[in-house]
GROMACS .gro file of C-alpha atoms in nm:
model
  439
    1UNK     CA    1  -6.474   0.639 -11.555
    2UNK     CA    2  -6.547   0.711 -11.166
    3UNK     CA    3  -6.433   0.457 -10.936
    4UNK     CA    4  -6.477   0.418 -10.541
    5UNK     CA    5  -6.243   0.297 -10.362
    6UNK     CA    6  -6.368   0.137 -10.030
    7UNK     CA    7  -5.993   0.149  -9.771
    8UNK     CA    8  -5.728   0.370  -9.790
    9UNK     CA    9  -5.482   0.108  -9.656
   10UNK     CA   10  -5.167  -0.032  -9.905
   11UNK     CA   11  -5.352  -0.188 -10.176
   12UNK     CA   12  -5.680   0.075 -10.180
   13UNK     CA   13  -5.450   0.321 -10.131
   14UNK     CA   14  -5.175   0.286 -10.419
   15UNK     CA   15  -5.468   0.144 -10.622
   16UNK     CA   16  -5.665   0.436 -10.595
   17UNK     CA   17  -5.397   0.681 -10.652
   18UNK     CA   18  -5.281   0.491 -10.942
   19UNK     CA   19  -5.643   0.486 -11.143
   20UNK     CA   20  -5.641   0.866 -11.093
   21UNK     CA   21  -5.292   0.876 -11.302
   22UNK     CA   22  -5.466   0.656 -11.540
   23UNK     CA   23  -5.759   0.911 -11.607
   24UNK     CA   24  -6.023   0.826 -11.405
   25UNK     CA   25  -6.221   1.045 -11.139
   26UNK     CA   26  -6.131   0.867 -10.824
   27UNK     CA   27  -6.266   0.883 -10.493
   28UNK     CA   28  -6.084   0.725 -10.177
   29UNK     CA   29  -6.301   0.618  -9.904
   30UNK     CA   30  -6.215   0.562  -9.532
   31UNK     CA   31  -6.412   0.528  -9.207
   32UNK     CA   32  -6.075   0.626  -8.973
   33UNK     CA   33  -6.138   1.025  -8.986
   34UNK     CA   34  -5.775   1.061  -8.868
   35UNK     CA   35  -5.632   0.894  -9.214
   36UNK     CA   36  -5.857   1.071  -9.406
   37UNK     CA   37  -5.742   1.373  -9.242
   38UNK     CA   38  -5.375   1.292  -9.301
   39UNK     CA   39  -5.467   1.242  -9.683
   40UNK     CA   40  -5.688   1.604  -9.713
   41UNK     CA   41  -5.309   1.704  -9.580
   42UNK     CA   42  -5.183   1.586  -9.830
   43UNK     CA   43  -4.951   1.351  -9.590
   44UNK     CA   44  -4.954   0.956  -9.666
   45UNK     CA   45  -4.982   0.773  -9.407
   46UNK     CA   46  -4.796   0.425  -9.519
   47UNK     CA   47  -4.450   0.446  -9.650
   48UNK     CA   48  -4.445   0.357 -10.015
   49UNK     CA   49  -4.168   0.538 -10.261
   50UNK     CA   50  -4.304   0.792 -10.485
   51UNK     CA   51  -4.650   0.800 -10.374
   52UNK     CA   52  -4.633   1.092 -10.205
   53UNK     CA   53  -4.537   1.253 -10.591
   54UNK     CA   54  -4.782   1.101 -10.777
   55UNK     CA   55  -5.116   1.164 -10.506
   56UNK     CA   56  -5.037   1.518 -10.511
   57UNK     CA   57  -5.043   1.511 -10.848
   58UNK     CA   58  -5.372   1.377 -10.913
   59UNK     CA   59  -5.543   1.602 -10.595
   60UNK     CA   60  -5.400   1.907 -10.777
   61UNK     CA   61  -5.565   1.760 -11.081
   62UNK     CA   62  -5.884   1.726 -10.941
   63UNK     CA   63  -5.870   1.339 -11.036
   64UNK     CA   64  -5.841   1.202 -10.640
   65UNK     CA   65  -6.022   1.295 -10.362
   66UNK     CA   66  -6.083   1.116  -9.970
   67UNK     CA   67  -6.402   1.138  -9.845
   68UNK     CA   68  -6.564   0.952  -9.485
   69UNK     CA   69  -6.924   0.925  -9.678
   70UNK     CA   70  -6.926   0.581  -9.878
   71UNK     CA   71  -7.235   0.676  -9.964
   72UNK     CA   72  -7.147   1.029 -10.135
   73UNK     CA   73  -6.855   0.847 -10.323
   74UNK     CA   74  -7.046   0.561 -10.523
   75UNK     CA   75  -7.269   0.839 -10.657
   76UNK     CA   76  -7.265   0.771 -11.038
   77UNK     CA   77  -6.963   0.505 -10.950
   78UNK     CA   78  -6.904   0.264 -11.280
   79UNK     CA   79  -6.722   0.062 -11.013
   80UNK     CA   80  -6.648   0.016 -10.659
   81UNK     CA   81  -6.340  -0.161 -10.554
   82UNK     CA   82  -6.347  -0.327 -10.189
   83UNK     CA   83  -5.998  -0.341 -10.071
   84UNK     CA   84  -6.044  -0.322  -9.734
   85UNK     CA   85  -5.851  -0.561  -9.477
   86UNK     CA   86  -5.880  -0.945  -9.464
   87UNK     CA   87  -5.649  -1.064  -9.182
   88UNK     CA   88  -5.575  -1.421  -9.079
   89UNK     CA   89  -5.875  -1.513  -8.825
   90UNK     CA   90  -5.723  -1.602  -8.495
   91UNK     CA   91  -5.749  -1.963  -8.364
   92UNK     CA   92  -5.805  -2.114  -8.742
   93UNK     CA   93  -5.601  -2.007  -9.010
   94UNK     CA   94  -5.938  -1.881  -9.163
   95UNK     CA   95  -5.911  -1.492  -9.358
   96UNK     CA   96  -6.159  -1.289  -9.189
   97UNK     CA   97  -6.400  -1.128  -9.463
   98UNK     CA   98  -6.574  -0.911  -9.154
   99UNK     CA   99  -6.489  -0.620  -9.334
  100UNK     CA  100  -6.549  -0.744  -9.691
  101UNK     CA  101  -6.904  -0.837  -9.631
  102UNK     CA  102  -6.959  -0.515  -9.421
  103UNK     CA  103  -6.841  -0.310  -9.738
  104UNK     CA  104  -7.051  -0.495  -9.976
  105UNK     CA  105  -7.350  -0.438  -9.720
  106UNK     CA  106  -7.302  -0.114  -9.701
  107UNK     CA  107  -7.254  -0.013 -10.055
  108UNK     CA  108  -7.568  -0.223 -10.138
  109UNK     CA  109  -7.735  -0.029  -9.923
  110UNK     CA  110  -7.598   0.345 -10.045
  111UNK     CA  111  -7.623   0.234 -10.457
  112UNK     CA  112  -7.926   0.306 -10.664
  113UNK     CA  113  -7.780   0.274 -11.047
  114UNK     CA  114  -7.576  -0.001 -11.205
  115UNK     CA  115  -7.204  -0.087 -11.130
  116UNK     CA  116  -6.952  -0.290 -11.086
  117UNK     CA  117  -6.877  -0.412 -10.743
  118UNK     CA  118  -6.452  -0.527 -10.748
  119UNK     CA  119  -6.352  -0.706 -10.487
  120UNK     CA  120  -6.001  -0.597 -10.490
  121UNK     CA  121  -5.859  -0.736 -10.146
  122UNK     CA  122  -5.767  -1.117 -10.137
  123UNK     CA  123  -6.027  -1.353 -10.070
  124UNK     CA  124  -6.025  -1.719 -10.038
  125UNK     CA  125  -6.261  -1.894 -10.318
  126UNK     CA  126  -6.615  -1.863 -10.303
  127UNK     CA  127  -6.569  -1.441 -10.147
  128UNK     CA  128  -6.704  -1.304 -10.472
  129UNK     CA  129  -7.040  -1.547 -10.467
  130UNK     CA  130  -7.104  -1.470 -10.148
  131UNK     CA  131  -7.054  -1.108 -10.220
  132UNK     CA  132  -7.318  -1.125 -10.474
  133UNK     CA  133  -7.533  -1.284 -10.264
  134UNK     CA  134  -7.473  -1.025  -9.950
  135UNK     CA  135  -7.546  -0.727 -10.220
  136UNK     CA  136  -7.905  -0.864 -10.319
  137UNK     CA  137  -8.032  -0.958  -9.994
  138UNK     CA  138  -7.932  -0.594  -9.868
  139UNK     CA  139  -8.073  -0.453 -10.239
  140UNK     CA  140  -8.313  -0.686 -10.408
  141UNK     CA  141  -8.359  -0.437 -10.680
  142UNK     CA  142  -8.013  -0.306 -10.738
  143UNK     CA  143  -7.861  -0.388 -11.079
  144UNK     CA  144  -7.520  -0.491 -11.056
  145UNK     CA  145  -7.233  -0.735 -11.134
  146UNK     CA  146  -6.962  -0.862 -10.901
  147UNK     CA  147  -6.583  -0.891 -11.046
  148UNK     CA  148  -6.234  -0.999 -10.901
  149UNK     CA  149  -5.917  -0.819 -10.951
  150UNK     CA  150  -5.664  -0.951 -10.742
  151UNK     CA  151  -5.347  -0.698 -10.669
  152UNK     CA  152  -4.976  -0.841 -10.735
  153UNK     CA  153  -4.801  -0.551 -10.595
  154UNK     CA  154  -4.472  -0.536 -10.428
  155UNK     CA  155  -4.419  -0.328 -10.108
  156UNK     CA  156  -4.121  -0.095 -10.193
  157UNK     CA  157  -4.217  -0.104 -10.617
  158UNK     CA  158  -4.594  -0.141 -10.599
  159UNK     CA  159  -4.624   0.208 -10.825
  160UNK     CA  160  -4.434   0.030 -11.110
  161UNK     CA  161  -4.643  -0.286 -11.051
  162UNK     CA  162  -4.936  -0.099 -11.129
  163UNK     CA  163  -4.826   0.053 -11.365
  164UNK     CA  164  -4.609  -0.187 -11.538
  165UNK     CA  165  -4.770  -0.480 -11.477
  166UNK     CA  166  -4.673  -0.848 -11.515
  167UNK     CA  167  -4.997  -0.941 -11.564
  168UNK     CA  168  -5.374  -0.823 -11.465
  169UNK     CA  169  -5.627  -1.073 -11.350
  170UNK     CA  170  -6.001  -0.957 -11.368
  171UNK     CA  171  -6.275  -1.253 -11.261
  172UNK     CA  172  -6.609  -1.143 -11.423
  173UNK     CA  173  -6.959  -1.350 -11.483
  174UNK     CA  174  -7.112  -1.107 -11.720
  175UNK     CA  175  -6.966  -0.975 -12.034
  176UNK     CA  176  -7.102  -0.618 -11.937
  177UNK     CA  177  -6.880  -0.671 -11.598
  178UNK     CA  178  -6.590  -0.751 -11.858
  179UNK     CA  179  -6.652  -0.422 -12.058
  180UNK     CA  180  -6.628  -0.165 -11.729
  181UNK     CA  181  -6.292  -0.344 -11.633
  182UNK     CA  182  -6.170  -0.317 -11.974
  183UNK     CA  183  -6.244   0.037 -12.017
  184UNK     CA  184  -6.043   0.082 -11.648
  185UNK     CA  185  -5.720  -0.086 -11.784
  186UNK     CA  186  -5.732   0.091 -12.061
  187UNK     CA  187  -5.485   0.222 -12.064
  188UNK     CA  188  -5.240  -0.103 -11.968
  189UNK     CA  189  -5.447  -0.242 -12.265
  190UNK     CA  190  -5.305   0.032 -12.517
  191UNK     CA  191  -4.991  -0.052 -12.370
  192UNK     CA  192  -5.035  -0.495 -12.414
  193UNK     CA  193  -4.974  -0.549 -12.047
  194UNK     CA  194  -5.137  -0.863 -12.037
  195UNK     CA  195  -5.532  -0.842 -11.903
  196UNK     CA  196  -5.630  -1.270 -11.823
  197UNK     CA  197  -5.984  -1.258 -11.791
  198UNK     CA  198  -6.136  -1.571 -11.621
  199UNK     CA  199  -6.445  -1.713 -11.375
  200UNK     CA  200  -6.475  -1.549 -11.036
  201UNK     CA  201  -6.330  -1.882 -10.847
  202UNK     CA  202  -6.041  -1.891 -11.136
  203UNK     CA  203  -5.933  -1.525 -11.039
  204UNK     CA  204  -5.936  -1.549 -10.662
  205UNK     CA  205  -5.706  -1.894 -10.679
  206UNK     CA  206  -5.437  -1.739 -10.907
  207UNK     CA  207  -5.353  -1.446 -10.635
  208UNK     CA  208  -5.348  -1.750 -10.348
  209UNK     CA  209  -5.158  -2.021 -10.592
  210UNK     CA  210  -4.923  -1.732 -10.694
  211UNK     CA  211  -4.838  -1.637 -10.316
  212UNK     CA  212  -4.806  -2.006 -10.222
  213UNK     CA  213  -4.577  -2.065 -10.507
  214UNK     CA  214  -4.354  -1.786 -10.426
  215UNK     CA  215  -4.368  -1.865 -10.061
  216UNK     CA  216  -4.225  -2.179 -10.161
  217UNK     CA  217  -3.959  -2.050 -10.355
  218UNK     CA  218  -3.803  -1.871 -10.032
  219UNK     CA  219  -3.818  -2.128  -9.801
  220UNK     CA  220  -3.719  -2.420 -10.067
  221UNK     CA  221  -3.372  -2.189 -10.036
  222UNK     CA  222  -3.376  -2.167  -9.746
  223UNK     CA  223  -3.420  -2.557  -9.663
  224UNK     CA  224  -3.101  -2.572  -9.922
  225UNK     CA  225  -2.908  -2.314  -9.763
  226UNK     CA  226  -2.917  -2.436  -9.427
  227UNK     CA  227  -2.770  -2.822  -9.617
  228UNK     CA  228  -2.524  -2.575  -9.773
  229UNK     CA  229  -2.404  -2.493  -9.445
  230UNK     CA  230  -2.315  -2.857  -9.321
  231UNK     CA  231  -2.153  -2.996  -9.649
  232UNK     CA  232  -1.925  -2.642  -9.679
  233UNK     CA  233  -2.164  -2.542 -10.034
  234UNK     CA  234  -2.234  -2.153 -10.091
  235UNK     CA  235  -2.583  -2.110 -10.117
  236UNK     CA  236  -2.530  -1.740 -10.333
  237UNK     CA  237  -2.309  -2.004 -10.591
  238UNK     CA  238  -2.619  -2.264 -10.572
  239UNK     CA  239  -2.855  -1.989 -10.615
  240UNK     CA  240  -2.702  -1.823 -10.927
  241UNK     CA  241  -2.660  -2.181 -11.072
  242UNK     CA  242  -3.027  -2.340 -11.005
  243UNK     CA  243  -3.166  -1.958 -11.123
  244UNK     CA  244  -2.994  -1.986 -11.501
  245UNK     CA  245  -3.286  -2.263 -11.550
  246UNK     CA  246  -3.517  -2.045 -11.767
  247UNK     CA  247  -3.786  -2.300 -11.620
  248UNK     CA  248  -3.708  -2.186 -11.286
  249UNK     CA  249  -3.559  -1.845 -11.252
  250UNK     CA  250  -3.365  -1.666 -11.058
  251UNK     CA  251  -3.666  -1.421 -10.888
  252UNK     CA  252  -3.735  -1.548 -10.481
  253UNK     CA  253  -3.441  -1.760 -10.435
  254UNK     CA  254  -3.244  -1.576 -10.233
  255UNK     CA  255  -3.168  -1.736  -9.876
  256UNK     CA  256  -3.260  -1.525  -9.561
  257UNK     CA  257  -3.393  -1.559  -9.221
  258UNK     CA  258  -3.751  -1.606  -9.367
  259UNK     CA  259  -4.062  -1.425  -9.540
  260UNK     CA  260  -4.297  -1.170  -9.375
  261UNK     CA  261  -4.512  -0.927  -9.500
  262UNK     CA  262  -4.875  -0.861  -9.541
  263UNK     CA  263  -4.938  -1.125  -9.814
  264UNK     CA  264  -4.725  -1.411  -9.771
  265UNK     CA  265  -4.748  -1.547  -9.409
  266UNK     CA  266  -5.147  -1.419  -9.443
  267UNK     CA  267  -5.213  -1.612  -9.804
  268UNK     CA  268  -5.066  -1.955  -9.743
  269UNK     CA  269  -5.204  -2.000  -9.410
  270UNK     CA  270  -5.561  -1.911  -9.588
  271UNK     CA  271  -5.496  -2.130  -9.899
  272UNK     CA  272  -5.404  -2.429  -9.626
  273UNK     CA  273  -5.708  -2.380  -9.479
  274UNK     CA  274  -5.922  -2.394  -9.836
  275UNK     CA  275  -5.771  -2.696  -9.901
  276UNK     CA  276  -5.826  -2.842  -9.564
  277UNK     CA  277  -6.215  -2.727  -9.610
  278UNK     CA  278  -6.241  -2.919  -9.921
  279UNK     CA  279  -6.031  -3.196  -9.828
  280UNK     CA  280  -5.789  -3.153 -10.066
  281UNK     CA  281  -5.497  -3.060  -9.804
  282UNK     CA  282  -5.250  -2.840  -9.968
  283UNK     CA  283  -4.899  -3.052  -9.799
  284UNK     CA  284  -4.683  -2.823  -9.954
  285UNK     CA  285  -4.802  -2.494  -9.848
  286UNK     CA  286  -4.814  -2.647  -9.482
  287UNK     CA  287  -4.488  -2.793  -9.477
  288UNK     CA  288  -4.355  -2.395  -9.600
  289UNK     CA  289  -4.520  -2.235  -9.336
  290UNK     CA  290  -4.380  -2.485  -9.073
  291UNK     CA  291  -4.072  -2.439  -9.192
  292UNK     CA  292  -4.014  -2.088  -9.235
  293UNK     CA  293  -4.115  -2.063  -8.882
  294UNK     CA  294  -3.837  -2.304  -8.834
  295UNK     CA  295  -3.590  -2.098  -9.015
  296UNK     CA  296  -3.672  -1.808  -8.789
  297UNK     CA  297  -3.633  -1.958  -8.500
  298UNK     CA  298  -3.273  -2.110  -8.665
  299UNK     CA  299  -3.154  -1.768  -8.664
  300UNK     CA  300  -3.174  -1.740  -8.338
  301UNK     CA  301  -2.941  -2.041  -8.270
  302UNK     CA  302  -2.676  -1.865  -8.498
  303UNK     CA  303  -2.635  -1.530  -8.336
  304UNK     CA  304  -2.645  -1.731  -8.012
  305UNK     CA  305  -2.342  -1.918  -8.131
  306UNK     CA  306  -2.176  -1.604  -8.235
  307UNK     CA  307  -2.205  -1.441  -7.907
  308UNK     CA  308  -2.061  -1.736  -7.730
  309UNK     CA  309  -2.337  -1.956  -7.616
  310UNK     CA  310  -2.543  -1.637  -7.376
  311UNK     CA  311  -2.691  -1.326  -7.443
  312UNK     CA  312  -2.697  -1.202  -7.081
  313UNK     CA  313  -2.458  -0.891  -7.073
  314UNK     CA  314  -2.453  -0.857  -7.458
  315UNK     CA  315  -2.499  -0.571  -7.647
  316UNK     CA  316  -2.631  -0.637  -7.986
  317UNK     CA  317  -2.682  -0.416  -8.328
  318UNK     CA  318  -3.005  -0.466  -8.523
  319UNK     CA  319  -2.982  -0.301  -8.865
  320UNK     CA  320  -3.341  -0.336  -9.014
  321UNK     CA  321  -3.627  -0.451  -8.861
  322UNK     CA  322  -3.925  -0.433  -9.154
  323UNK     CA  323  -3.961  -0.738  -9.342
  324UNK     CA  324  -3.806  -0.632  -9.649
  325UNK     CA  325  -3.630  -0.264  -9.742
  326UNK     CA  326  -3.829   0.030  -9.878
  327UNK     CA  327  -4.177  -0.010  -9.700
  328UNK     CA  328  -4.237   0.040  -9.293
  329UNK     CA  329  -4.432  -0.257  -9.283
  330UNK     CA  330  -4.388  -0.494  -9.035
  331UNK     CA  331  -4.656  -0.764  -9.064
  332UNK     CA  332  -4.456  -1.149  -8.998
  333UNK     CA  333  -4.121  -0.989  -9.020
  334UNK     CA  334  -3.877  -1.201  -8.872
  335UNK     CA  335  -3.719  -0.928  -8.681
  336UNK     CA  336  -4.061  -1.002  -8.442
  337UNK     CA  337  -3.915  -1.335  -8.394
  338UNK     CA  338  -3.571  -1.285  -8.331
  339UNK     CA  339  -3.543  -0.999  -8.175
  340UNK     CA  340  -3.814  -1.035  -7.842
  341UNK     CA  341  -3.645  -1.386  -7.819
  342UNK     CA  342  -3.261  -1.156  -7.787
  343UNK     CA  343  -3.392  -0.957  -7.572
  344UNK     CA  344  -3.549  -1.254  -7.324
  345UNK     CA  345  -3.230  -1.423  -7.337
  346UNK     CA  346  -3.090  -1.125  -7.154
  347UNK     CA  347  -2.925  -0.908  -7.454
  348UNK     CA  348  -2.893  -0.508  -7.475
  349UNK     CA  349  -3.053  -0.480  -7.824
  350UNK     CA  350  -3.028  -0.136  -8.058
  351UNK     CA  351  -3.224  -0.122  -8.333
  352UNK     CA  352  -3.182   0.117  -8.693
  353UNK     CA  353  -3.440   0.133  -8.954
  354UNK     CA  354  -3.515   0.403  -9.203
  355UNK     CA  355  -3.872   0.331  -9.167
  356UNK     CA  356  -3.963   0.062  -8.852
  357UNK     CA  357  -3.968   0.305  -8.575
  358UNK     CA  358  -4.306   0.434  -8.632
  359UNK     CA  359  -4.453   0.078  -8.632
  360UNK     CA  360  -4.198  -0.098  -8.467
  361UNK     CA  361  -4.182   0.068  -8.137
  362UNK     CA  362  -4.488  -0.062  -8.048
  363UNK     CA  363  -4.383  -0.415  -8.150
  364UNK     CA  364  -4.051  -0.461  -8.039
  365UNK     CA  365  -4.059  -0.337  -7.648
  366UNK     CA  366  -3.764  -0.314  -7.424
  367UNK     CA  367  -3.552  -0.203  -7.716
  368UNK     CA  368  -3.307   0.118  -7.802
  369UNK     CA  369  -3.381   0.276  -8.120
  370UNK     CA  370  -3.138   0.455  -8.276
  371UNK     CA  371  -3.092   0.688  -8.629
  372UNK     CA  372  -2.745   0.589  -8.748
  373UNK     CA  373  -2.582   0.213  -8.785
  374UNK     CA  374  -2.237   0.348  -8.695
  375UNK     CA  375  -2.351   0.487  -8.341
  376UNK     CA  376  -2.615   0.202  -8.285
  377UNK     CA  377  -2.295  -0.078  -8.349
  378UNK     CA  378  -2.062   0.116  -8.112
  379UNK     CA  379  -1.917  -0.101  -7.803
  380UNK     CA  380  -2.152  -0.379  -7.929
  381UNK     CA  381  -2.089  -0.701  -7.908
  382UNK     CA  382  -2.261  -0.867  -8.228
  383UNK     CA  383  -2.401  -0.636  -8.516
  384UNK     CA  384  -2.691  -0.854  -8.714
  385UNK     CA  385  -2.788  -0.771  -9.076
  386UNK     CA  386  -3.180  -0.837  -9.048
  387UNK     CA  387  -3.325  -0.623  -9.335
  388UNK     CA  388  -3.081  -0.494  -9.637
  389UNK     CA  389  -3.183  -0.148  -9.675
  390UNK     CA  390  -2.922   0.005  -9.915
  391UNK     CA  391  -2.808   0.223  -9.619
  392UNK     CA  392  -2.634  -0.123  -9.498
  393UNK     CA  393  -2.523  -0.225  -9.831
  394UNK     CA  394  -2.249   0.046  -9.821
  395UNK     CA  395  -2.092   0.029  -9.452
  396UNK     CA  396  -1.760   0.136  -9.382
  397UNK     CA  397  -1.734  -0.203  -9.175
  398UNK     CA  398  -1.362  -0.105  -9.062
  399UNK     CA  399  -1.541   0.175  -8.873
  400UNK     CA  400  -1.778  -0.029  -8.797
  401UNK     CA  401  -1.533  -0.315  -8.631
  402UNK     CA  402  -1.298  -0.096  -8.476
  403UNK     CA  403  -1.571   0.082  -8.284
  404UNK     CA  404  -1.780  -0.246  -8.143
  405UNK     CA  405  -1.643  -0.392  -7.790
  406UNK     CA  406  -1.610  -0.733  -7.974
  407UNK     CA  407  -1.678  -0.723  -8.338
  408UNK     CA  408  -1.861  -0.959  -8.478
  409UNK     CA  409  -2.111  -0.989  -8.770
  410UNK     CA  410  -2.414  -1.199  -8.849
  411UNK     CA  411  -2.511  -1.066  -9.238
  412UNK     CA  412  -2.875  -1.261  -9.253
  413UNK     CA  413  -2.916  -1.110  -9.569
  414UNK     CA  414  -2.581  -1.225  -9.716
  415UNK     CA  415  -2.454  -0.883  -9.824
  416UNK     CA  416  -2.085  -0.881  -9.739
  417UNK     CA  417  -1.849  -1.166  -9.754
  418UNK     CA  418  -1.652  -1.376  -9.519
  419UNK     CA  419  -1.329  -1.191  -9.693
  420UNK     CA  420  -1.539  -0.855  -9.649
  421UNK     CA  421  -1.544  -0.916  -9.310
  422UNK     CA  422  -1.261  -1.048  -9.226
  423UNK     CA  423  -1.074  -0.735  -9.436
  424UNK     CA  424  -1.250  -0.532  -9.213
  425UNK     CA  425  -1.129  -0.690  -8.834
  426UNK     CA  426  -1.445  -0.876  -8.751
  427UNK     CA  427  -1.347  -1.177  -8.534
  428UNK     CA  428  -1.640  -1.370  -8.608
  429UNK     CA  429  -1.876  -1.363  -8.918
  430UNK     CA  430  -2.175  -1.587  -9.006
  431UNK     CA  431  -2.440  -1.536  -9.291
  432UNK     CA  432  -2.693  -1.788  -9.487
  433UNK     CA  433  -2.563  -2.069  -9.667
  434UNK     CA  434  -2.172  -2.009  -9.657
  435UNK     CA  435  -1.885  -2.059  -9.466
  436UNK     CA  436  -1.838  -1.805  -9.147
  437UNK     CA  437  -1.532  -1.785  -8.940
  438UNK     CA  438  -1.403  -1.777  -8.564
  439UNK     CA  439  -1.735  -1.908  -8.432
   0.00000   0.00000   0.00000
């Protein structure tokens, strides 16, 4: 098969590298000539494990290429996946399909044979239709077929999602539209990864119900961890026990100082908003996004309490700022929240990340960056746990006490242990959902 794929960002990206492993004659289109360079380079420009390996694998191949001409890559295309990006519209809640409907324009205008046209970025309900619609106004005469394949891919393991997939979800009106995607995932077929083929509108409410869902997962913990804390409960203890429930599982239920990400934050403000267009509110997914604002904000009142009541004079120790370990992203993260609102207060605030700087030092101004978590907590007077990279899983927190002016810990990710801590000479400790000490 030869497949276009319109945006090299995360999804078109990884996508597109992954259907070249699968077999297929992939082409990788951009309209930034500086990422496109980067790729030619060979270089990757997001951080994703492994996918590095794997594109320069399929280049060598001959497999993958990146190309600025849409119009060159959909030559002889079976299908062309959109997967450009579809952020949260300011002022409404509202994704913006700019881009989407732009890309279907444009290929309209370049195609003259049959193929598929994927929408492959998330769209609220109704995206594909309108699609269709865009494509034969711009290209009365074009034969085609519109399809939905939402992604389900984790930053950090979004090779093995592709690859080992829980599930694949393809939205198709035509039978012929149902034949080209099955002859891409063929190879996941071989393998009975399971393919659910439904409607157009059934497809694009799974990847927004599935987000939601999740979403609420975290922040239901959250809400229980935060109880935990005033009746002297241990959230990891409530956690473990509630996640032995085969009907609910133990996946998303661990407490922390809130989601981020590209997806989450993005997907239930969106699926809000369809509900609120079809007045069929969606109370749930409102209440979680109110709410894990809230718990961001809480977070805030915790180190404050650690460090005494006032920031101003205080040197504090950021380990991770990215919303979750093993990506650079950092869309919603809650390090955006807490830390500007440190360094208002009047705090000194050092910041490690294996990945953040290139993105974050744009986003968190008037901060210190540093390489290592042992020189970045020296003389300081709180360290916080924001992000638990395994570099932080593993700390030699003796070291780490003995050299900080006044040693105490906030673990927001619940990594070490009040008895860890206290082992180690911290004064003060605090974490989600279980009992600190000396606050």
């Amino acid at each position: 098969m030869k497949i276009a794929m319109i945006g090299t960002g995360y999804v078109g990206l990884v996508s597109g590298v992954c259907f070249s492993d699968f077999g297929h004659e992939v082409v990788c289109v951009d309209k930034d000539p500086r990422k496109i360079e980067m790729l030619e380079r060979g270089e990757v420009p997001i951080y994703e494990p492994g996918l590095d390996l794997l594109m320069a694998k399929n280049v060598d191949a001959g497999r993958l290429t990146f190309t600025l001409d849409l119009a060159e890559a959909i030559k002889d295309a079976d299908a062309v996946f959109i997967a450009v990006g579809t952020p949260t519209r300011r002022g409404d809640g509202h994704a913006d399909l700019t881009y989407v409907m732009a890309a279907a324009e444009e290929i309209a205008k370049a195609a003259d044979h049959y193929m598929v046209i994927v929408t492959k970025s998330t769209v609220p309900v109704g995206t594909n239709a309108k699609v269709r619609e865009v494509v034969a106004a711009a290209n009365p005469d074009l034969d085609f077929d519109v399809a939905s394949n939402p992604e389900f891919l984790r930053e950090g393991a979004a090779i093995d999602d592709f690859m080992k997939p829980d599930r694949v979800v393809v939205g198709v009106e035509t039978d012929r539209a149902a034949q080209v995607m099955a002859d891409i995932y063929r190879p996941l077929y071989l393998r009975d990864f399971p393919i659910v083929t439904t409607d157009l509108e059934s497809a694009e409410m799974i990847k927004y119900a599935a987000n939601a869902f999740l979403a609420t997962k975290i922040t239901f913990i959250n809400e229980i961890a935060a109880l935990c804390e005033k009746v002297g409960a241990d959230v990891k203890q409530v956690s473990k026990g509630m996640g032995l429930d085969g009907r609910i599982g133990n996946k998303f239920l661990h407490a922390g100082p809130g989601y981020g990400g590209s997806c989450f934050p993005k997907d239930t403000k969106a699926l809000a908003r369809i509900g609120q267009d079809h007045a069929s509110p969606m109370v749930i997914t409102e209440a979680v996004i109110k709410i894990n604002e809230d718990v961001k904000r809480r977070m805030f009142d915790k180190l404050l309490d650690l460090v005494g009541g006032s920031f101003n004079g205080k040197t504090v120790a950021v380990l991770g700022v990215t919303f979750k370990p093993n990506t650079d992203d950092m869309r919603d993260a809650p390090s955006l929240t807490i830390v500007p609102a440190m360094v208002g207060a009047g705090a000194e605030v050092r910041v490690t990340d294996p990945q953040g700087k290139r993105e974050g030092e744009a986003l968190l101004p008037g901060v210190q960056w540093y390489d290592d978590p042992y020189a970045a907590a020296k003389d300081a007077d709180l360290l916080v746990i924001l992000t638990e990279w395994n570099e932080f899983r593993a700390l030699d927190l003796k070291r780490v006490s003995a050299s900080m002016k006044d040693a105490r810990l906030a673990d927001l990710r619940n990594i070490y242990s009040s008895r860890d801590a206290k082992d180690a000479g911290f004064v003060a400790y605090d974490s989600i959902g279980r009992a600190g000490f000396g606050i």
